CSV table of C-alpha atoms in Angstrom, one decimal:
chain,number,residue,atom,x,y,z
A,1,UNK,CA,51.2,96.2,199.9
A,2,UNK,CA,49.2,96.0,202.6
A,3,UNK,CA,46.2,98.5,203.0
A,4,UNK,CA,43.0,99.0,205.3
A,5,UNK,CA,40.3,97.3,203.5
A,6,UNK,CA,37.1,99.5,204.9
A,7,UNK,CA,38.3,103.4,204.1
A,8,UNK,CA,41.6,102.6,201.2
A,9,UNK,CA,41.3,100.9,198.1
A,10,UNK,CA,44.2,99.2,195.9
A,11,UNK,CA,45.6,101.1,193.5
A,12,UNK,CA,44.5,101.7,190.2
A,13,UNK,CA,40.4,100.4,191.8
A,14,UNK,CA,37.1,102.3,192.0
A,15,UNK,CA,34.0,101.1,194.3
A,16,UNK,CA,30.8,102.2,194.0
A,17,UNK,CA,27.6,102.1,196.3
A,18,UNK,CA,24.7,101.2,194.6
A,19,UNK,CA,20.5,101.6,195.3
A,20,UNK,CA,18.1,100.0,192.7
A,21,UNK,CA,18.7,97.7,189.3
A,22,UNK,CA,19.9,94.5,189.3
A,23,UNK,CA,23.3,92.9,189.9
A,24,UNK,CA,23.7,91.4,186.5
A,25,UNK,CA,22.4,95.6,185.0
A,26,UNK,CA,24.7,97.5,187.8
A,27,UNK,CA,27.6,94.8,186.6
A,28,UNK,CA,27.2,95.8,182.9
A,29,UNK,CA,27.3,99.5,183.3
A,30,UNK,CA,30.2,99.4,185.7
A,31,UNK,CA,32.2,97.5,182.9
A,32,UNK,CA,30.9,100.0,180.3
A,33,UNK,CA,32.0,103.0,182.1
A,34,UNK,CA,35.2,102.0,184.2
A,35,UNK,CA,38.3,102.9,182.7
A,36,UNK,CA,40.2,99.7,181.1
A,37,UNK,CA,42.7,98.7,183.9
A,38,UNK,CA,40.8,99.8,186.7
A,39,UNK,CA,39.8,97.3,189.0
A,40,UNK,CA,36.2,97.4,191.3
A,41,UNK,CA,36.0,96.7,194.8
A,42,UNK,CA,32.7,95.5,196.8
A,43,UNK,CA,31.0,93.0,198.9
A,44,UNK,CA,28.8,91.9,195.8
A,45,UNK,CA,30.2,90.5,192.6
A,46,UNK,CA,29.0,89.4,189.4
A,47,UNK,CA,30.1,88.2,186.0
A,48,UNK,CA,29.1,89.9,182.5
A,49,UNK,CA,30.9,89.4,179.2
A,50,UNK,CA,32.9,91.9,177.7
A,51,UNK,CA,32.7,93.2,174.1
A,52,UNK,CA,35.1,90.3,172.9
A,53,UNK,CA,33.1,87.5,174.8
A,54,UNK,CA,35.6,87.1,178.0
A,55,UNK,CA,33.9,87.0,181.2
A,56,UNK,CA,34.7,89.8,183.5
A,57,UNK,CA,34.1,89.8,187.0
A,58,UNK,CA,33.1,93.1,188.5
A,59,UNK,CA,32.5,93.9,192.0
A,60,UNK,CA,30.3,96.9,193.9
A,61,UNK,CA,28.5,97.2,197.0
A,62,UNK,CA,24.7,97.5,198.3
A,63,UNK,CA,24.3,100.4,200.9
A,64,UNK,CA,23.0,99.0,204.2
A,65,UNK,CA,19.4,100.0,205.5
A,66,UNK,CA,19.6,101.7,209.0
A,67,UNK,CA,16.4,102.3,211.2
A,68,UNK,CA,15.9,105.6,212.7
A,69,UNK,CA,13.3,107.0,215.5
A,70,UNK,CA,11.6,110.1,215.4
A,71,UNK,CA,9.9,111.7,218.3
A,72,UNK,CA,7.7,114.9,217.0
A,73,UNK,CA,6.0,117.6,220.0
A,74,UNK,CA,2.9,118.8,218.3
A,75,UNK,CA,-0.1,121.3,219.1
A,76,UNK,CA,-3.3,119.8,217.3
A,77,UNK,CA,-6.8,121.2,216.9
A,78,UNK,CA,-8.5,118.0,218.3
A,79,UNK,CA,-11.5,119.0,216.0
A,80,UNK,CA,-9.4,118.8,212.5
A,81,UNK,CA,-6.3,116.6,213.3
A,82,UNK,CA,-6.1,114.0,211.3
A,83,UNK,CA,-4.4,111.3,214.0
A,84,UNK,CA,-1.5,110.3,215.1
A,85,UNK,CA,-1.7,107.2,212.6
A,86,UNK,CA,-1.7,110.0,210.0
A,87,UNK,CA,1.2,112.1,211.6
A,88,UNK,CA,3.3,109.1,212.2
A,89,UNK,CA,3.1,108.3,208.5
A,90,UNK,CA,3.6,111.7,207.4
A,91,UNK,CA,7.2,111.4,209.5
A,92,UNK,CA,8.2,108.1,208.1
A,93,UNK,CA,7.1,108.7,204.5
A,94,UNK,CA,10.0,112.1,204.6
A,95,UNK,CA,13.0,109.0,203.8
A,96,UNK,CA,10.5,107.7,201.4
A,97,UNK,CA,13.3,107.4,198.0
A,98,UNK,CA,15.9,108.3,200.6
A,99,UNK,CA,19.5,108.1,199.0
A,100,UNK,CA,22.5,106.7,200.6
A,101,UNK,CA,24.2,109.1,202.4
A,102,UNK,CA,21.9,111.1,202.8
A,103,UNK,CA,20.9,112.7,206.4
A,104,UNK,CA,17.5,112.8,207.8
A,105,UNK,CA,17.0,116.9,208.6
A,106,UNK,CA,15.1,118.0,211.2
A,107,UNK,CA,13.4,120.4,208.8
A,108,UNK,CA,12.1,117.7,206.7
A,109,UNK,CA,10.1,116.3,209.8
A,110,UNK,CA,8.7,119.3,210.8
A,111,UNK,CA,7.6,120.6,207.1
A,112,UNK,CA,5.9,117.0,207.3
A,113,UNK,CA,4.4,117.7,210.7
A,114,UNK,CA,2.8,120.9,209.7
A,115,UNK,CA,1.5,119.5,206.4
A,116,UNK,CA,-1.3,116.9,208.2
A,117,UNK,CA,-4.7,118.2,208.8
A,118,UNK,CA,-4.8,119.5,212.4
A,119,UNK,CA,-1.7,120.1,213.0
A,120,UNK,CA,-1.5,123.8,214.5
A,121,UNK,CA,2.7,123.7,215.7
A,122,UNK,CA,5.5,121.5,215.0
A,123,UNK,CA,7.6,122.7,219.2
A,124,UNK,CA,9.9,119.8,218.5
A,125,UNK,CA,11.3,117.6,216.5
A,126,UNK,CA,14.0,114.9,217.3
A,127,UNK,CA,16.2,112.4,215.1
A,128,UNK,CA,18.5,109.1,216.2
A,129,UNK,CA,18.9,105.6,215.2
A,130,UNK,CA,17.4,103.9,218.6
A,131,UNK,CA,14.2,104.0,220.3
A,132,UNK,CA,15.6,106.1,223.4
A,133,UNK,CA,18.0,108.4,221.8
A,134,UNK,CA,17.0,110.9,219.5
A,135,UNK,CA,18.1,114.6,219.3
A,136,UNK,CA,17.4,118.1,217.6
A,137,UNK,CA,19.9,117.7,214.9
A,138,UNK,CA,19.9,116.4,211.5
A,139,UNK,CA,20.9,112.6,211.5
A,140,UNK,CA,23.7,111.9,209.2
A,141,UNK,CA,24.8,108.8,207.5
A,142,UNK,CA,27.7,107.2,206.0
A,143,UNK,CA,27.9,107.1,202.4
A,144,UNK,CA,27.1,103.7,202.5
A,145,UNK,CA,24.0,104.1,204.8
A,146,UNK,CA,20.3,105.0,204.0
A,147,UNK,CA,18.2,106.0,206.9
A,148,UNK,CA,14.8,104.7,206.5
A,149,UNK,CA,11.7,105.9,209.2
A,150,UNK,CA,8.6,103.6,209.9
A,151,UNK,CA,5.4,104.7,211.2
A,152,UNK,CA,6.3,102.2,214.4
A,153,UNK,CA,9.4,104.4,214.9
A,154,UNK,CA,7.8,107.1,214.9
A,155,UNK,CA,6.6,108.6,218.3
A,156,UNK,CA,4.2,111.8,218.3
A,157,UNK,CA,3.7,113.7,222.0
A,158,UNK,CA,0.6,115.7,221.4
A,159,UNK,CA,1.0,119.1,223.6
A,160,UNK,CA,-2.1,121.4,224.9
A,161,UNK,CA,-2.4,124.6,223.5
């Protein structure tokens, strides 16, 4: 029957997203834990022997990496702050081990603001996946997504106090 490929699966299939190990490691725990009968669905595929010896292809996918922007407002005590080299890294370094699916919160950046040397206020702090939109609100991702910062993604206004 037919079926929409990107949000419905087959019957009787499973597909899983996975970070980290290898293709050949991820294929033999997905054909050590699936159900017998159960089919697996994904963009990457590899072959692994059963316990009997027959080869068994088994399918999964690989979350995709998507670049966000940050834009942080800051008051600083010129005489202790650190630099903006050291607050940009500080911002990036919050999706450091950052899961698929998982958002980037607004909270995160500022408790990472507030944490370099210097930094008196966090007055704003802004999220979005292109240089010229960003926005007060956590930035969410599919569960296939992981939202990764970098320090030249990272903008820092540094406000008078």
């Amino acid at each position: 029957s037919a079926f929409d490929a990107a949000r419905v699966l087959p019957p009787h299939t499973i597909r899983a997203t996975v970070q980290g190990g290898t293709d050949a490691d991820v294929g033999a725990a997905l054909l050590a834990s699936r159900p017998a009968g159960i089919a697996t669905a994904g963009s990457v595929s590899v072959t692994v022997s059963d316990a009997g010896g027959f080869a068994r292809v088994m399918r999964f996918a690989r979350p995709t990496t998507i670049n966000a922007y940050a834009l942080v407002r800051v008051v600083v005590d010129d005489a202790t702050y650190a630099g903006d080299a050291a607050l940009a890294t500080a911002i990036a370094n919050v999706t450091t081990g950052q899961l698929a699916g998982q958002p980037i919160r607004i909270s995160s950046l500022i408790t990472a603001a507030l944490a370099v040397a210097g930094v008196v206020d966090c007055l704003e702090a802004r999220a979005g996946r292109s240089g010229t939109a960003q926005y007060p609100a956590n930035l969410t991702a599919a569960p296939q997504e992981v939202l990764k910062l970098a320090t030249a993604r990272v903008t820092v206004v540094r406000v008078a106090a």
